[in-house]
Amino acid sequence: MGIHDGHRKRLRQRFAQQGADGFQDHELLEYLLQFSLPRVDTNPLAHRLMDRFGSFSSVLDAPVESLLQVEGVGPGTAAFLSALPGVCRRYYTDRNTDIILNSSDRSGRYLLPRFIGRSVETVFLVCMDSKCKVLACLRLSEGNTTMASVDPAQVTREALRLQAVRVTLAHNHPGGVALPSQADLDATYRIAQALHTVNIQLDDHIIVADQDFVSLANSGQIPRFR
């Protein structure tokens, strides 16, 4: 067994005993890289990646093209690192079953994990029954870094398909702040109006930025129709 093999074995043993909490960021990155590069000393590469991107999360959020510019990162390793945020999202969202979203705070905390690592504006629709139990959470659209379009007809169609009584919208502002733009408010009005015509209530529109969120319902910006 070579020196690198012994080091990898010790890292695996530490992880089995302490989990990720027992590792510094560069050590955790080094450990993860071993699954992509089993015959390579991944410690120098972990440090190069941290130096290049500045933090553990920034490494995982980096575009494949940027990762490939780092010495020692090939297509397989770049694809592996880029896949991890999506895996984290799936883990968090898959654990959320039988969820009741009867407050804006609950809605925000439920939706935040769905935006982990997303660098473009993305829109989700949460469909619920009359008791605010989640029937489904659908990704409706993805845009660029500043805009994602939402068609009120699409929102209405999906809500009717799932026999929803009430829904909540959510989208993110990548690299921005969790405050609604005028375009956000206009879109919210059009969607609430379209849903009202089929007796479905828009409960809230959550805007997410950097693990923070704002509720339009809490700020009185969700239209109510009689």
PDB file of C-alpha atoms in Angstrom:
ATOM      1  CA  MET A   1       0.000   0.000   0.000  1.00  0.00           C
ATOM      2  CA  GLY A   2       1.415   3.386  -1.028  1.00  0.00           C
ATOM      3  CA  ILE A   3       1.437   6.560   1.016  1.00  0.00           C
ATOM      4  CA  HIS A   4      -1.594   7.920  -0.852  1.00  0.00           C
ATOM      5  CA  ASP A   5      -3.542   4.704  -0.274  1.00  0.00           C
ATOM      6  CA  GLY A   6      -2.900   4.973   3.457  1.00  0.00           C
ATOM      7  CA  HIS A   7      -3.993   8.608   3.485  1.00  0.00           C
ATOM      8  CA  ARG A   8      -7.205   7.786   1.604  1.00  0.00           C
ATOM      9  CA  LYS A   9      -7.950   4.972   4.037  1.00  0.00           C
ATOM     10  CA  ARG A  10      -7.483   7.297   7.012  1.00  0.00           C
ATOM     11  CA  LEU A  11      -9.811   9.859   5.435  1.00  0.00           C
ATOM     12  CA  ARG A  12     -12.476   7.197   4.908  1.00  0.00           C
ATOM     13  CA  GLN A  13     -12.124   6.058   8.511  1.00  0.00           C
ATOM     14  CA  ARG A  14     -12.422   9.641   9.774  1.00  0.00           C
ATOM     15  CA  PHE A  15     -15.523  10.203   7.675  1.00  0.00           C
ATOM     16  CA  ALA A  16     -17.100   6.988   8.981  1.00  0.00           C
ATOM     17  CA  GLN A  17     -16.470   8.124  12.559  1.00  0.00           C
ATOM     18  CA  GLN A  18     -17.129  11.855  12.345  1.00  0.00           C
ATOM     19  CA  GLY A  19     -19.130  12.460   9.182  1.00  0.00           C
ATOM     20  CA  ALA A  20     -18.804  15.663   7.166  1.00  0.00           C
ATOM     21  CA  ASP A  21     -18.985  17.783  10.341  1.00  0.00           C
ATOM     22  CA  GLY A  22     -15.545  16.531  11.339  1.00  0.00           C
ATOM     23  CA  PHE A  23     -13.908  17.817   8.160  1.00  0.00           C
ATOM     24  CA  GLN A  24     -12.711  21.241   7.125  1.00  0.00           C
ATOM     25  CA  ASP A  25     -13.981  22.376   3.728  1.00  0.00           C
ATOM     26  CA  HIS A  26     -10.810  21.495   1.809  1.00  0.00           C
ATOM     27  CA  GLU A  27     -10.676  18.088   3.507  1.00  0.00           C
ATOM     28  CA  LEU A  28     -14.274  17.314   2.570  1.00  0.00           C
ATOM     29  CA  LEU A  29     -13.558  18.328  -1.005  1.00  0.00           C
ATOM     30  CA  GLU A  30     -10.457  16.137  -0.999  1.00  0.00           C
ATOM     31  CA  TYR A  31     -12.535  13.215   0.287  1.00  0.00           C
ATOM     32  CA  LEU A  32     -15.222  13.678  -2.368  1.00  0.00           C
ATOM     33  CA  LEU A  33     -12.674  13.962  -5.162  1.00  0.00           C
ATOM     34  CA  GLN A  34     -11.383  10.508  -4.289  1.00  0.00           C
ATOM     35  CA  PHE A  35     -14.580   8.996  -5.685  1.00  0.00           C
ATOM     36  CA  SER A  36     -13.819  10.561  -9.053  1.00  0.00           C
ATOM     37  CA  LEU A  37     -10.036  10.125  -8.908  1.00  0.00           C
ATOM     38  CA  PRO A  38      -9.406   6.915  -6.923  1.00  0.00           C
ATOM     39  CA  ARG A  39      -5.724   6.616  -7.902  1.00  0.00           C
ATOM     40  CA  VAL A  40      -4.697  10.243  -7.444  1.00  0.00           C
ATOM     41  CA  ASP A  41      -3.605  12.266  -4.418  1.00  0.00           C
ATOM     42  CA  THR A  42      -6.548  14.674  -4.364  1.00  0.00           C
ATOM     43  CA  ASN A  43      -5.221  16.960  -1.622  1.00  0.00           C
ATOM     44  CA  PRO A  44      -3.365  19.349  -3.967  1.00  0.00           C
ATOM     45  CA  LEU A  45      -6.345  19.464  -6.332  1.00  0.00           C
ATOM     46  CA  ALA A  46      -8.707  20.272  -3.469  1.00  0.00           C
ATOM     47  CA  HIS A  47      -6.495  23.199  -2.475  1.00  0.00           C
ATOM     48  CA  ARG A  48      -6.257  24.426  -6.081  1.00  0.00           C
ATOM     49  CA  LEU A  49     -10.038  24.365  -6.404  1.00  0.00           C
ATOM     50  CA  MET A  50     -10.534  26.199  -3.098  1.00  0.00           C
ATOM     51  CA  ASP A  51      -7.940  28.800  -4.073  1.00  0.00           C
ATOM     52  CA  ARG A  52      -9.550  29.297  -7.496  1.00  0.00           C
ATOM     53  CA  PHE A  53     -13.196  29.555  -6.414  1.00  0.00           C
ATOM     54  CA  GLY A  54     -12.910  30.729  -2.802  1.00  0.00           C
ATOM     55  CA  SER A  55     -15.230  28.370  -0.949  1.00  0.00           C
ATOM     56  CA  PHE A  56     -16.579  24.819  -0.882  1.00  0.00           C
ATOM     57  CA  SER A  57     -19.998  25.843  -2.192  1.00  0.00           C
ATOM     58  CA  SER A  58     -18.464  27.985  -4.934  1.00  0.00           C
ATOM     59  CA  VAL A  59     -16.509  24.976  -6.197  1.00  0.00           C
ATOM     60  CA  LEU A  60     -19.716  22.943  -6.506  1.00  0.00           C
ATOM     61  CA  ASP A  61     -21.574  25.864  -8.104  1.00  0.00           C
ATOM     62  CA  ALA A  62     -18.831  26.548 -10.643  1.00  0.00           C
ATOM     63  CA  PRO A  63     -19.669  25.954 -14.328  1.00  0.00           C
ATOM     64  CA  VAL A  64     -18.111  22.881 -15.910  1.00  0.00           C
ATOM     65  CA  GLU A  65     -16.135  25.130 -18.272  1.00  0.00           C
ATOM     66  CA  SER A  66     -14.517  26.917 -15.315  1.00  0.00           C
ATOM     67  CA  LEU A  67     -13.741  23.686 -13.467  1.00  0.00           C
ATOM     68  CA  LEU A  68     -11.988  22.306 -16.539  1.00  0.00           C
ATOM     69  CA  GLN A  69      -9.577  25.244 -16.436  1.00  0.00           C
ATOM     70  CA  VAL A  70      -8.144  23.976 -13.123  1.00  0.00           C
ATOM     71  CA  GLU A  71      -5.120  21.708 -13.457  1.00  0.00           C
ATOM     72  CA  GLY A  72      -6.063  18.118 -12.658  1.00  0.00           C
ATOM     73  CA  VAL A  73      -9.790  18.454 -13.406  1.00  0.00           C
ATOM     74  CA  GLY A  74     -10.985  16.354 -16.335  1.00  0.00           C
ATOM     75  CA  PRO A  75     -14.480  16.023 -17.797  1.00  0.00           C
ATOM     76  CA  GLY A  76     -15.448  13.226 -15.396  1.00  0.00           C
ATOM     77  CA  THR A  77     -14.391  15.144 -12.290  1.00  0.00           C
ATOM     78  CA  ALA A  78     -16.054  18.346 -13.516  1.00  0.00           C
ATOM     79  CA  ALA A  79     -19.294  16.460 -14.170  1.00  0.00           C
ATOM     80  CA  PHE A  80     -19.079  14.795 -10.736  1.00  0.00           C
ATOM     81  CA  LEU A  81     -18.634  18.087  -8.868  1.00  0.00           C
ATOM     82  CA  SER A  82     -21.356  19.831 -10.873  1.00  0.00           C
ATOM     83  CA  ALA A  83     -23.807  17.021 -10.081  1.00  0.00           C
ATOM     84  CA  LEU A  84     -23.500  17.377  -6.297  1.00  0.00           C
ATOM     85  CA  PRO A  85     -25.789  20.434  -5.804  1.00  0.00           C
ATOM     86  CA  GLY A  86     -28.554  18.666  -7.721  1.00  0.00           C
ATOM     87  CA  VAL A  87     -28.080  15.562  -5.585  1.00  0.00           C
ATOM     88  CA  CYS A  88     -28.398  17.716  -2.452  1.00  0.00           C
ATOM     89  CA  ARG A  89     -31.606  19.284  -3.782  1.00  0.00           C
ATOM     90  CA  ARG A  90     -33.072  15.863  -4.519  1.00  0.00           C
ATOM     91  CA  TYR A  91     -32.182  14.611  -1.030  1.00  0.00           C
ATOM     92  CA  TYR A  92     -33.837  17.529   0.744  1.00  0.00           C
ATOM     93  CA  THR A  93     -36.933  17.579  -1.423  1.00  0.00           C
ATOM     94  CA  ASP A  94     -37.419  13.802  -1.366  1.00  0.00           C
ATOM     95  CA  ARG A  95     -37.535  13.826   2.441  1.00  0.00           C
ATOM     96  CA  ASN A  96     -40.387  16.354   2.451  1.00  0.00           C
ATOM     97  CA  THR A  97     -43.533  14.218   2.347  1.00  0.00           C
ATOM     98  CA  ASP A  98     -46.977  14.913   3.836  1.00  0.00           C
ATOM     99  CA  ILE A  99     -46.046  18.572   4.232  1.00  0.00           C
ATOM    100  CA  ILE A 100     -48.593  21.153   5.375  1.00  0.00           C
ATOM    101  CA  LEU A 101     -47.784  24.678   4.179  1.00  0.00           C
ATOM    102  CA  ASN A 102     -50.187  26.755   6.225  1.00  0.00           C
ATOM    103  CA  SER A 103     -47.848  29.725   6.723  1.00  0.00           C
ATOM    104  CA  SER A 104     -45.448  31.759   4.658  1.00  0.00           C
ATOM    105  CA  ASP A 105     -42.577  30.737   6.900  1.00  0.00           C
ATOM    106  CA  ARG A 106     -43.281  27.059   6.277  1.00  0.00           C
ATOM    107  CA  SER A 107     -43.585  27.665   2.554  1.00  0.00           C
ATOM    108  CA  GLY A 108     -40.280  29.507   2.449  1.00  0.00           C
ATOM    109  CA  ARG A 109     -38.414  26.837   4.406  1.00  0.00           C
ATOM    110  CA  TYR A 110     -39.941  24.117   2.227  1.00  0.00           C
ATOM    111  CA  LEU A 111     -38.905  25.871  -0.985  1.00  0.00           C
ATOM    112  CA  LEU A 112     -35.417  27.111  -0.097  1.00  0.00           C
ATOM    113  CA  PRO A 113     -33.631  23.758  -0.709  1.00  0.00           C
ATOM    114  CA  ARG A 114     -35.034  23.615  -4.240  1.00  0.00           C
ATOM    115  CA  PHE A 115     -32.871  26.570  -5.198  1.00  0.00           C
ATOM    116  CA  ILE A 116     -29.555  25.208  -3.913  1.00  0.00           C
ATOM    117  CA  GLY A 117     -26.895  25.775  -6.529  1.00  0.00           C
ATOM    118  CA  ARG A 118     -29.219  27.274  -9.149  1.00  0.00           C
ATOM    119  CA  SER A 119     -27.476  30.009 -11.126  1.00  0.00           C
ATOM    120  CA  VAL A 120     -30.416  30.877 -13.400  1.00  0.00           C
ATOM    121  CA  GLU A 121     -33.868  32.133 -12.514  1.00  0.00           C
ATOM    122  CA  THR A 122     -36.156  29.158 -11.920  1.00  0.00           C
ATOM    123  CA  VAL A 123     -39.889  29.041 -11.174  1.00  0.00           C
ATOM    124  CA  PHE A 124     -41.660  26.447  -9.029  1.00  0.00           C
ATOM    125  CA  LEU A 125     -45.353  25.860  -8.443  1.00  0.00           C
ATOM    126  CA  VAL A 126     -46.557  24.196  -5.243  1.00  0.00           C
ATOM    127  CA  CYS A 127     -50.032  22.682  -5.573  1.00  0.00           C
ATOM    128  CA  MET A 128     -52.026  22.013  -2.393  1.00  0.00           C
ATOM    129  CA  ASP A 129     -55.392  20.704  -1.280  1.00  0.00           C
ATOM    130  CA  SER A 130     -57.903  22.637   0.817  1.00  0.00           C
ATOM    131  CA  LYS A 131     -55.949  21.851   4.018  1.00  0.00           C
ATOM    132  CA  CYS A 132     -52.670  23.153   2.577  1.00  0.00           C
ATOM    133  CA  LYS A 133     -51.205  19.661   2.155  1.00  0.00           C
ATOM    134  CA  VAL A 134     -48.697  19.556  -0.681  1.00  0.00           C
ATOM    135  CA  LEU A 135     -49.878  17.580  -3.682  1.00  0.00           C
ATOM    136  CA  ALA A 136     -46.832  18.318  -5.844  1.00  0.00           C
ATOM    137  CA  CYS A 137     -44.024  20.797  -6.345  1.00  0.00           C
ATOM    138  CA  LEU A 138     -43.380  21.394 -10.039  1.00  0.00           C
ATOM    139  CA  ARG A 139     -40.530  23.171 -11.787  1.00  0.00           C
ATOM    140  CA  LEU A 140     -42.325  25.314 -14.351  1.00  0.00           C
ATOM    141  CA  SER A 141     -39.509  27.087 -16.157  1.00  0.00           C
ATOM    142  CA  GLU A 142     -35.887  28.144 -16.204  1.00  0.00           C
ATOM    143  CA  GLY A 143     -34.560  31.362 -17.657  1.00  0.00           C
ATOM    144  CA  ASN A 144     -31.234  33.141 -17.680  1.00  0.00           C
ATOM    145  CA  THR A 145     -29.545  34.937 -14.804  1.00  0.00           C
ATOM    146  CA  THR A 146     -32.210  37.654 -14.739  1.00  0.00           C
ATOM    147  CA  MET A 147     -35.507  36.316 -16.025  1.00  0.00           C
ATOM    148  CA  ALA A 148     -37.715  33.241 -16.261  1.00  0.00           C
ATOM    149  CA  SER A 149     -41.077  33.474 -17.974  1.00  0.00           C
ATOM    150  CA  VAL A 150     -44.257  32.082 -16.445  1.00  0.00           C
ATOM    151  CA  ASP A 151     -47.402  31.555 -18.479  1.00  0.00           C
ATOM    152  CA  PRO A 152     -50.592  32.001 -16.403  1.00  0.00           C
ATOM    153  CA  ALA A 153     -52.268  29.414 -18.635  1.00  0.00           C
ATOM    154  CA  GLN A 154     -49.559  26.874 -17.787  1.00  0.00           C
ATOM    155  CA  VAL A 155     -49.952  27.557 -14.060  1.00  0.00           C
ATOM    156  CA  THR A 156     -53.717  27.120 -14.307  1.00  0.00           C
ATOM    157  CA  ARG A 157     -53.414  23.975 -16.400  1.00  0.00           C
ATOM    158  CA  GLU A 158     -51.026  22.276 -13.955  1.00  0.00           C
ATOM    159  CA  ALA A 159     -53.094  23.274 -10.921  1.00  0.00           C
ATOM    160  CA  LEU A 160     -56.251  21.861 -12.496  1.00  0.00           C
ATOM    161  CA  ARG A 161     -54.460  18.668 -13.516  1.00  0.00           C
ATOM    162  CA  LEU A 162     -53.479  18.039  -9.897  1.00  0.00           C
ATOM    163  CA  GLN A 163     -56.908  19.092  -8.592  1.00  0.00           C
ATOM    164  CA  ALA A 164     -55.329  21.779  -6.457  1.00  0.00           C
ATOM    165  CA  VAL A 165     -57.451  24.145  -4.391  1.00  0.00           C
ATOM    166  CA  ARG A 166     -54.619  26.549  -3.603  1.00  0.00           C
ATOM    167  CA  VAL A 167     -51.112  27.116  -4.923  1.00  0.00           C
ATOM    168  CA  THR A 168     -47.903  28.946  -4.080  1.00  0.00           C
ATOM    169  CA  LEU A 169     -45.423  30.266  -6.619  1.00  0.00           C
ATOM    170  CA  ALA A 170     -41.699  30.611  -6.017  1.00  0.00           C
ATOM    171  CA  HIS A 171     -38.751  31.868  -8.004  1.00  0.00           C
ATOM    172  CA  ASN A 172     -35.211  32.983  -7.309  1.00  0.00           C
ATOM    173  CA  HIS A 173     -33.089  36.040  -7.977  1.00  0.00           C
ATOM    174  CA  PRO A 174     -29.608  34.564  -8.626  1.00  0.00           C
ATOM    175  CA  GLY A 175     -26.960  36.905  -7.308  1.00  0.00           C
ATOM    176  CA  GLY A 176     -29.589  39.455  -6.352  1.00  0.00           C
ATOM    177  CA  VAL A 177     -31.815  40.286  -3.412  1.00  0.00           C
ATOM    178  CA  ALA A 178     -35.081  38.676  -2.365  1.00  0.00           C
ATOM    179  CA  LEU A 179     -37.240  41.669  -3.257  1.00  0.00           C
ATOM    180  CA  PRO A 180     -39.967  41.715  -5.929  1.00  0.00           C
ATOM    181  CA  SER A 181     -39.478  43.663  -9.121  1.00  0.00           C
ATOM    182  CA  GLN A 182     -42.358  45.358 -10.884  1.00  0.00           C
ATOM    183  CA  ALA A 183     -42.282  42.496 -13.397  1.00  0.00           C
ATOM    184  CA  ASP A 184     -42.678  40.043 -10.491  1.00  0.00           C
ATOM    185  CA  LEU A 185     -45.689  41.946  -9.179  1.00  0.00           C
ATOM    186  CA  ASP A 186     -47.284  42.164 -12.618  1.00  0.00           C
ATOM    187  CA  ALA A 187     -46.809  38.431 -13.214  1.00  0.00           C
ATOM    188  CA  THR A 188     -48.244  37.661  -9.782  1.00  0.00           C
ATOM    189  CA  TYR A 189     -51.382  39.669 -10.566  1.00  0.00           C
ATOM    190  CA  ARG A 190     -51.920  37.950 -13.917  1.00  0.00           C
ATOM    191  CA  ILE A 191     -51.469  34.498 -12.430  1.00  0.00           C
ATOM    192  CA  ALA A 192     -53.734  35.189  -9.449  1.00  0.00           C
ATOM    193  CA  GLN A 193     -56.394  36.486 -11.826  1.00  0.00           C
ATOM    194  CA  ALA A 194     -56.154  33.422 -14.094  1.00  0.00           C
ATOM    195  CA  LEU A 195     -56.380  31.056 -11.119  1.00  0.00           C
ATOM    196  CA  HIS A 196     -59.379  32.929  -9.720  1.00  0.00           C
ATOM    197  CA  THR A 197     -61.358  32.186 -12.892  1.00  0.00           C
ATOM    198  CA  VAL A 198     -61.142  28.446 -12.065  1.00  0.00           C
ATOM    199  CA  ASN A 199     -61.672  28.883  -8.286  1.00  0.00           C
ATOM    200  CA  ILE A 200     -58.061  28.227  -7.283  1.00  0.00           C
ATOM    201  CA  GLN A 201     -56.408  30.538  -4.779  1.00  0.00           C
ATOM    202  CA  LEU A 202     -52.875  31.886  -5.079  1.00  0.00           C
ATOM    203  CA  ASP A 203     -51.717  31.746  -1.473  1.00  0.00           C
ATOM    204  CA  ASP A 204     -48.283  33.248  -1.878  1.00  0.00           C
ATOM    205  CA  HIS A 205     -45.378  34.080  -4.160  1.00  0.00           C
ATOM    206  CA  ILE A 206     -42.013  33.375  -2.538  1.00  0.00           C
ATOM    207  CA  ILE A 207     -38.877  35.088  -3.848  1.00  0.00           C
ATOM    208  CA  VAL A 208     -35.553  33.472  -2.933  1.00  0.00           C
ATOM    209  CA  ALA A 209     -32.008  34.863  -2.941  1.00  0.00           C
ATOM    210  CA  ASP A 210     -28.939  33.513  -1.135  1.00  0.00           C
ATOM    211  CA  GLN A 211     -30.864  31.265   1.274  1.00  0.00           C
ATOM    212  CA  ASP A 212     -33.165  34.146   2.196  1.00  0.00           C
ATOM    213  CA  PHE A 213     -36.744  34.615   1.052  1.00  0.00           C
ATOM    214  CA  VAL A 214     -39.499  37.201   0.924  1.00  0.00           C
ATOM    215  CA  SER A 215     -43.213  36.402   0.979  1.00  0.00           C
ATOM    216  CA  LEU A 216     -45.475  38.609  -1.131  1.00  0.00           C
ATOM    217  CA  ALA A 217     -48.414  37.471   0.984  1.00  0.00           C
ATOM    218  CA  ASN A 218     -46.742  38.779   4.135  1.00  0.00           C
ATOM    219  CA  SER A 219     -46.209  42.145   2.472  1.00  0.00           C
ATOM    220  CA  GLY A 220     -49.812  42.353   1.242  1.00  0.00           C
ATOM    221  CA  GLN A 221     -48.881  42.006  -2.434  1.00  0.00           C
ATOM    222  CA  ILE A 222     -50.986  38.965  -3.354  1.00  0.00           C
ATOM    223  CA  PRO A 223     -54.163  40.096  -5.173  1.00  0.00           C
ATOM    224  CA  ARG A 224     -57.477  38.962  -3.698  1.00  0.00           C
ATOM    225  CA  PHE A 225     -60.555  38.775  -5.900  1.00  0.00           C
ATOM    226  CA  ARG A 226     -64.199  38.499  -4.885  1.00  0.00           C
TER     227      ARG A 226
END
